[in-house]
Tab-separated table of C-alpha atoms in Angstrom:
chain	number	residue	atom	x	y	z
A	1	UNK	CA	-7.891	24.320	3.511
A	2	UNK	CA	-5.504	21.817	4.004
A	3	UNK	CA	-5.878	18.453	2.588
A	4	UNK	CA	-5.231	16.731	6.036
A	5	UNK	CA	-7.910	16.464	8.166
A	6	UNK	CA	-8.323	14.836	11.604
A	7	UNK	CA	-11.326	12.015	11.341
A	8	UNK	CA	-14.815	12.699	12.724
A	9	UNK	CA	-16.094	10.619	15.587
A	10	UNK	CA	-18.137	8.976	12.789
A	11	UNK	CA	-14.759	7.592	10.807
A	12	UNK	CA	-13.044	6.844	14.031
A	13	UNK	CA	-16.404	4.404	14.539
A	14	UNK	CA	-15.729	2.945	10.678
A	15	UNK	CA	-12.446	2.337	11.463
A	16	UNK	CA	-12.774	0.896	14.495
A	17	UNK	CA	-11.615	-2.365	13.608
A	18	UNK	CA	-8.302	-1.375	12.508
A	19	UNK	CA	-6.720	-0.795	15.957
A	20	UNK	CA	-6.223	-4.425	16.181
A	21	UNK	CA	-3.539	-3.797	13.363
A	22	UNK	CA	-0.488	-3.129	14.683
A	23	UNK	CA	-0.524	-5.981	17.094
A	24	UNK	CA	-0.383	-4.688	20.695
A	25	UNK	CA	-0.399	-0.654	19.546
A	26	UNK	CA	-4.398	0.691	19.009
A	27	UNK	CA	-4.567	2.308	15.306
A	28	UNK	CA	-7.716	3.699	15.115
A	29	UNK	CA	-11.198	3.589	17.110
A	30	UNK	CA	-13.991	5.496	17.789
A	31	UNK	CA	-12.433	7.097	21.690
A	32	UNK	CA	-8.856	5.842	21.463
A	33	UNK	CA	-5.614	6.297	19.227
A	34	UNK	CA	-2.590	4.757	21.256
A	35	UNK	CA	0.674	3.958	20.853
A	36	UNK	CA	1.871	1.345	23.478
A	37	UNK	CA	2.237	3.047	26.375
A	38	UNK	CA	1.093	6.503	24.957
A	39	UNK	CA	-2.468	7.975	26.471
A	40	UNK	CA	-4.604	7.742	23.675
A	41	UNK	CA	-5.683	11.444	24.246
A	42	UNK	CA	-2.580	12.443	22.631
A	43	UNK	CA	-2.939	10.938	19.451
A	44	UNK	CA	-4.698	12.436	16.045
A	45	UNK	CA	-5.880	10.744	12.852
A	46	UNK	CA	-5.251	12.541	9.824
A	47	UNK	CA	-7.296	11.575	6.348
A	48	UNK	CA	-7.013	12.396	2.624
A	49	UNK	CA	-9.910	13.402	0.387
A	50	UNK	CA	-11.916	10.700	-0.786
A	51	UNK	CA	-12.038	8.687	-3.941
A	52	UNK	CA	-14.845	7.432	-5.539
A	53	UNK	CA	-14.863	3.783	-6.047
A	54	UNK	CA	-17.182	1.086	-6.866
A	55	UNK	CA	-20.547	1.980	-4.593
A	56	UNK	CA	-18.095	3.696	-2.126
A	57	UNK	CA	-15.120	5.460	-1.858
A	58	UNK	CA	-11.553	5.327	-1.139
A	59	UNK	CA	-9.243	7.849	0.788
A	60	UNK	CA	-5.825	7.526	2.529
A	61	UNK	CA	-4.948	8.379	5.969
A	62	UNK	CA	-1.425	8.923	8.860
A	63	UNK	CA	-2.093	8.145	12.601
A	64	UNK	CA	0.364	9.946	14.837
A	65	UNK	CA	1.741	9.773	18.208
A	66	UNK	CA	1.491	13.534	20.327
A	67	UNK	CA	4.989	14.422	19.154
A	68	UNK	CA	4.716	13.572	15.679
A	69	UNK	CA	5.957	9.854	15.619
A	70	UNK	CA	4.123	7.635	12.973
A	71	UNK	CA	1.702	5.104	14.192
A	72	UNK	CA	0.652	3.845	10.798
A	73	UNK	CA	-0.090	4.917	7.298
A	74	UNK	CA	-3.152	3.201	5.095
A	75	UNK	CA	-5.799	3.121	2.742
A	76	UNK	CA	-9.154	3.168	3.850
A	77	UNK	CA	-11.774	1.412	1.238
A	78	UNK	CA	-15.610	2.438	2.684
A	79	UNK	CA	-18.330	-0.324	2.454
A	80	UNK	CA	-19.940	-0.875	-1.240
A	81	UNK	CA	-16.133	0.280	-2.672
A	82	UNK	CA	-15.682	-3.673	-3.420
A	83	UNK	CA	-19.401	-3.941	-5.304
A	84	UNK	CA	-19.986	-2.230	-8.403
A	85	UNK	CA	-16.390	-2.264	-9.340
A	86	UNK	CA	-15.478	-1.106	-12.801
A	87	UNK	CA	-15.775	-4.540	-15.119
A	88	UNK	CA	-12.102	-5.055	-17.808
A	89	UNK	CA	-14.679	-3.766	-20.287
A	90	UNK	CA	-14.748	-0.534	-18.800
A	91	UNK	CA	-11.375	-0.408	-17.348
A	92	UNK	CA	-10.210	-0.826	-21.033
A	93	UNK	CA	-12.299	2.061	-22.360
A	94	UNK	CA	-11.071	4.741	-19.650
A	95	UNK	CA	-8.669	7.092	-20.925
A	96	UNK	CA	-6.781	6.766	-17.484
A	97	UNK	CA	-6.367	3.007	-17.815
A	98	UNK	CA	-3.137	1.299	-18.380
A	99	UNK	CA	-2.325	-1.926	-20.658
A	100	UNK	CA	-0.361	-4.542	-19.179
A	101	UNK	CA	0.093	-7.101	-21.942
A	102	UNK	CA	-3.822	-7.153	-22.539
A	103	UNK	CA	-4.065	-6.907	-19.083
A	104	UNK	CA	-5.463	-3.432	-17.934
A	105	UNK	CA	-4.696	-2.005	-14.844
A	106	UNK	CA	-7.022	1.594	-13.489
A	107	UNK	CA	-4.862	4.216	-11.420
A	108	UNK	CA	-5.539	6.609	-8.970
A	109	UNK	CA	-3.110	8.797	-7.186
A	110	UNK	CA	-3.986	9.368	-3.590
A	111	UNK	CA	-2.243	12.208	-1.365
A	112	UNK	CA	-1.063	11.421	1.808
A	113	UNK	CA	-2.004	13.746	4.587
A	114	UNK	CA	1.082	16.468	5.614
A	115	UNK	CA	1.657	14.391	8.554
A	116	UNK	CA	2.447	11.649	6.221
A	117	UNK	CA	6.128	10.719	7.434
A	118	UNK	CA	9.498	10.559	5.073
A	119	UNK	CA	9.970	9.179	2.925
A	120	UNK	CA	6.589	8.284	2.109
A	121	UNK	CA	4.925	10.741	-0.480
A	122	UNK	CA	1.658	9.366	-2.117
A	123	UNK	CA	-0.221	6.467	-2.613
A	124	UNK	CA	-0.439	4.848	-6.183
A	125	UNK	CA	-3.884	2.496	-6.053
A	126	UNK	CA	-4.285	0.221	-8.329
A	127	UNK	CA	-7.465	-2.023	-9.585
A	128	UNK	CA	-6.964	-4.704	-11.959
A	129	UNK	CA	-10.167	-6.717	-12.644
A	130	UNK	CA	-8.486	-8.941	-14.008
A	131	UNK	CA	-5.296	-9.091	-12.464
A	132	UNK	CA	-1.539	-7.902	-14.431
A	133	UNK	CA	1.522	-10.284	-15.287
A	134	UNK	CA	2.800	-12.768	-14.754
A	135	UNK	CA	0.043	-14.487	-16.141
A	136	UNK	CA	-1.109	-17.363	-13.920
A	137	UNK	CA	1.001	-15.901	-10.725
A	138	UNK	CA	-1.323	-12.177	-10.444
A	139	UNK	CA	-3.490	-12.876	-12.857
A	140	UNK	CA	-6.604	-12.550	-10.639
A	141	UNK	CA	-8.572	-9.384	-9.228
A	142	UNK	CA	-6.983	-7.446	-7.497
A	143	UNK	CA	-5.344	-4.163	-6.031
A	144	UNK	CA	-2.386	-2.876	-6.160
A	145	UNK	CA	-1.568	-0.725	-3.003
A	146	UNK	CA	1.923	1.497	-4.211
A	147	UNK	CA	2.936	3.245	-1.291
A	148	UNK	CA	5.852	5.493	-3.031
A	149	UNK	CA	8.880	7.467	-1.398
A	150	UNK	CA	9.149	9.806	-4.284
A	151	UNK	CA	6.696	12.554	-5.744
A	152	UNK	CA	4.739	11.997	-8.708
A	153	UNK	CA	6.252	14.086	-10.730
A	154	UNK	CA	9.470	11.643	-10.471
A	155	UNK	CA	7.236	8.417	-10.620
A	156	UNK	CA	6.224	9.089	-13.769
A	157	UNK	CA	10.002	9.363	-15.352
A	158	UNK	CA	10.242	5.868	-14.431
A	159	UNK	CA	10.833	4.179	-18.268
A	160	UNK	CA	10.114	0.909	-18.994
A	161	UNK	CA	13.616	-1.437	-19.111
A	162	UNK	CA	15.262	-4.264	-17.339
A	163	UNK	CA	16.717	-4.596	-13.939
A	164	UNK	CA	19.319	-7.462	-14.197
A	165	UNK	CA	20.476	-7.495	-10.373
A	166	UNK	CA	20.356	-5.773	-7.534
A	167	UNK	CA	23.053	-5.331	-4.852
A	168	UNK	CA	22.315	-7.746	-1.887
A	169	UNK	CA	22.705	-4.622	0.488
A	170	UNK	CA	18.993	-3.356	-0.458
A	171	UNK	CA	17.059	-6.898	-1.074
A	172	UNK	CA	14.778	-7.401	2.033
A	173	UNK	CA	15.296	-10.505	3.295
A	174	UNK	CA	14.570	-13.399	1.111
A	175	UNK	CA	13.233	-11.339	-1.658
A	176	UNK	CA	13.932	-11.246	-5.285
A	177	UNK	CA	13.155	-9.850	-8.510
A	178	UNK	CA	9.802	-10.790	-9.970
A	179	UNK	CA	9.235	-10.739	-13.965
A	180	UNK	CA	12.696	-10.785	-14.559
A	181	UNK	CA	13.561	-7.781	-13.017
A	182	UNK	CA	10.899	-5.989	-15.304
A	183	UNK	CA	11.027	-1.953	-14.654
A	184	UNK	CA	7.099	-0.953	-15.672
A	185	UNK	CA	6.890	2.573	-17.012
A	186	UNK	CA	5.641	4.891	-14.185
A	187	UNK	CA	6.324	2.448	-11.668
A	188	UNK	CA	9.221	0.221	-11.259
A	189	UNK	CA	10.777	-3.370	-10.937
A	190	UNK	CA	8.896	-5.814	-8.507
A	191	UNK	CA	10.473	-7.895	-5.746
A	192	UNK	CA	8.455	-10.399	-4.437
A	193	UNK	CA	9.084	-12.794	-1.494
A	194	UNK	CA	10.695	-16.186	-2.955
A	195	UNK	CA	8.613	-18.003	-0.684
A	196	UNK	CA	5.354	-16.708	-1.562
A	197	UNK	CA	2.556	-18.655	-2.186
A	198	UNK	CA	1.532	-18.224	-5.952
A	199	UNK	CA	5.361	-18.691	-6.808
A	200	UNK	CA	4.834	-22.513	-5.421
A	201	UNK	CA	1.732	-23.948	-6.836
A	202	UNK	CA	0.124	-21.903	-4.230
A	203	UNK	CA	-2.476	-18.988	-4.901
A	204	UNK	CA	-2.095	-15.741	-4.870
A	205	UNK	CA	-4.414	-14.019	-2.400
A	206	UNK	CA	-1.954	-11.433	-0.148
A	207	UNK	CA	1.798	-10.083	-1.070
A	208	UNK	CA	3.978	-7.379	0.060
A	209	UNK	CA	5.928	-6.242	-3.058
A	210	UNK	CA	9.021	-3.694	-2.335
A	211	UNK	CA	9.387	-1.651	-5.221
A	212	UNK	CA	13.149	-0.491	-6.873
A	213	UNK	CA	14.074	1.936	-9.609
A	214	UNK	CA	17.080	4.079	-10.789
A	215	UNK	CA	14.687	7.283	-10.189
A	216	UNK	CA	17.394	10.098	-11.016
A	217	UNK	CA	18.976	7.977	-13.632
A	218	UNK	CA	23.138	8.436	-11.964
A	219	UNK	CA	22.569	6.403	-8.296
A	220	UNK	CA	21.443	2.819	-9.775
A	221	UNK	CA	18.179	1.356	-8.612
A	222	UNK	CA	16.831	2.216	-5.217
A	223	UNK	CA	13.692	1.345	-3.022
A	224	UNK	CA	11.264	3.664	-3.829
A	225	UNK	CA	7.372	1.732	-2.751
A	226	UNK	CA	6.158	-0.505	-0.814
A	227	UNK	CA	2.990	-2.384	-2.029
A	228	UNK	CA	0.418	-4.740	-0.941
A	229	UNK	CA	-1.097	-6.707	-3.386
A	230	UNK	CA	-4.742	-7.885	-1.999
A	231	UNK	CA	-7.319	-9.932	-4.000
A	232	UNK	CA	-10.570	-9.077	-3.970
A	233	UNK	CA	-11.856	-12.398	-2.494
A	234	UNK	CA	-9.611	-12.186	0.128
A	235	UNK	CA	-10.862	-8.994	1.257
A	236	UNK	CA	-14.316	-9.562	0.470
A	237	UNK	CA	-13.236	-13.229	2.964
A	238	UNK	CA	-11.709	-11.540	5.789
A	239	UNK	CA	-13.628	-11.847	9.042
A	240	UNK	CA	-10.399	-10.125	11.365
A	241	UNK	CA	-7.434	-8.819	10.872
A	242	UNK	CA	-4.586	-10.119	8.811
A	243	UNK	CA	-1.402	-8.972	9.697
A	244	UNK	CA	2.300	-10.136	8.814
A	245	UNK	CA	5.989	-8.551	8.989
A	246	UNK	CA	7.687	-6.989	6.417
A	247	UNK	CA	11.074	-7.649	5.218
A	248	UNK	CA	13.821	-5.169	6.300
A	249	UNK	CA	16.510	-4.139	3.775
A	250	UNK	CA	20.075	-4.183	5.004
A	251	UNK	CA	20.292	-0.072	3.539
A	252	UNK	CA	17.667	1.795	2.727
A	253	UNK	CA	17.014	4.606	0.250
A	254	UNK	CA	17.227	7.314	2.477
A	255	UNK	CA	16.758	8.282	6.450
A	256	UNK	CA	12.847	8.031	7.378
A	257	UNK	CA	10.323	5.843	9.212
A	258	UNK	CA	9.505	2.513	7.667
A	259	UNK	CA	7.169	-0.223	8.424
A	260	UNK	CA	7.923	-3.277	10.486
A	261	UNK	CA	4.622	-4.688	9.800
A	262	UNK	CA	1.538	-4.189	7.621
A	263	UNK	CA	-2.310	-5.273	7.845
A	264	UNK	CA	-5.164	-5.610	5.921
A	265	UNK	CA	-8.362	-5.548	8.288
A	266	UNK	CA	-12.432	-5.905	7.810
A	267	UNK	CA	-14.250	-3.477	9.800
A	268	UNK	CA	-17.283	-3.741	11.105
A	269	UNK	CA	-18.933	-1.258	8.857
A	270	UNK	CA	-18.536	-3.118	5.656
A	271	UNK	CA	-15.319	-1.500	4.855
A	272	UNK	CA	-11.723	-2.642	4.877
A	273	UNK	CA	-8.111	-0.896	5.612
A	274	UNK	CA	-4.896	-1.586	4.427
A	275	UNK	CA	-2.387	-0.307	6.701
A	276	UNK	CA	1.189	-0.190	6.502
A	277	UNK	CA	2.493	-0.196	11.035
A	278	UNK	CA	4.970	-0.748	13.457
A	279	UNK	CA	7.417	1.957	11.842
A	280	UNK	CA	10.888	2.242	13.347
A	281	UNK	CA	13.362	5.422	12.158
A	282	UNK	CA	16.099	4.649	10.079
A	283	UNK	CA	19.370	6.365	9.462
């Protein structure tokens, strides 16, 4: 069986709440899936197995115009996932867990559905109870929501090392390096918008991160994720959606579809999506 899987009427009615995501284009809800202008009869939902997580679950999912055209790709989290959440005690203790200067971090790798479009390949989820580095910037709980261009496989050549500069050509728009351009094993270096909150005696409560790393070790660094970072009280504090743009390289890593815009919405069930929207092809 394949691992993509159109939604029941029942998760089109959990999800309900994130059609208000892309601003003007209907994402998901329990009788329509539209793209402006598109009948909504013509669109599908596609959905990853689930995750277990806290006292729910977590699973990934691709809405799609009639001809194949992305409409958005996201993370579902069901309601309970943000009670009953693995404590740093127990985060350290799991095998799986990863140390980030005393600061540990639990993974899980979700698929994508097939209908998932390029370059995006898999989603690396992240929950860190209390927080990663830079201490007293993301120090707090949180997710981390990688949504990577490149297989697994590569992501996990990634070694740790230093990025000193990048060319100006593939910084999105008033971006820069965070932790010192900082490459973390299995993942990469961090760019982070200059302007961001927790960067200027501000709090950290919702960031889009684009990711960059010299994945086949000849090409220099690249753009290979793009990740929200959402704190659990901002979730947990969310009573509509929250959406904002994301920065646009001047060259990107290779031709695909990539997000203009990205949400994180509460649904009326409980649960929450994070969903990255408004894609536009690039060449």
């Amino acid at each position: 069986m394949s691992r993509t899987s159109v939604f029941t009427t029942h998760r089109r009615t959990v999800l309900r709440t994130a059609g208000a995501v892309v601003g003007g284009t209907s994402v998901l809800s329990s009788s329509t899936v539209a793209e402006a202008g598109e009948s909504a009869s013509t669109a599908t939902i596609h959905r990853s197995k689930t995750r277990s997580l806290g006292n729910g679950d977590l699973s990934s999912f691709v809405t799609t115009t009639a001809d194949g055209k992305p409409t958005s790709v996201g993370v579902h989290l069901s309601a309970g996932a943000l009670e009953g959440l693995p404590t740093a005690d127990d985060v350290a203790a799991n095998d799986r867990s990863v140390d980030h200067q005393g600061l540990w971090s639990l993974p899980f790798r979700l698929p994508l559905p097939e209908a998932a479009p390029p370059p995006f390949d898999h989603v690396g989820f992240g929950w860190n109870p209390e927080g990663h580095p830079p201490r007293g910037v993301w120090n707090v709980p949180h997710f981390d929501f990688h949504f990577h261009f490149e297989s697994p496989d590569t992501v996990s050549t990634i070694d740790k090392g230093v990025i000193d500069e990048l060319p100006d050509r593939i910084v999105p728009e008033g971006y820069m390096l965070a932790e010192d351009g900082a490459v973390i094993p299995k993942m990469g270096a961090h760019l982070a918008p200059a302007e961001t909150p927790e960067f200027n005696d501000g709090e950290f409560s919702n960031t889009l991160i684009w990711g960059a790393a010299d994945v086949d070790d000849s090409a220099g660094p690249e753009l290979h994720f793009v990740e929200p970072m959402v704190t659990v009280e901002h979730l947990r504090g969310l009573s509509a959606v929250d959406r904002r743009p994301v920065a646009q390289p001047d060259r990107y890593p290779t031709a695909g579809w990539y997000p203009t815009a990205y949400a994180v919405g509460a649904l009326d069930s409980g649960g929450h999506v994070v969903v990255l929207a408004a894609f536009e092809e690039r060449t």
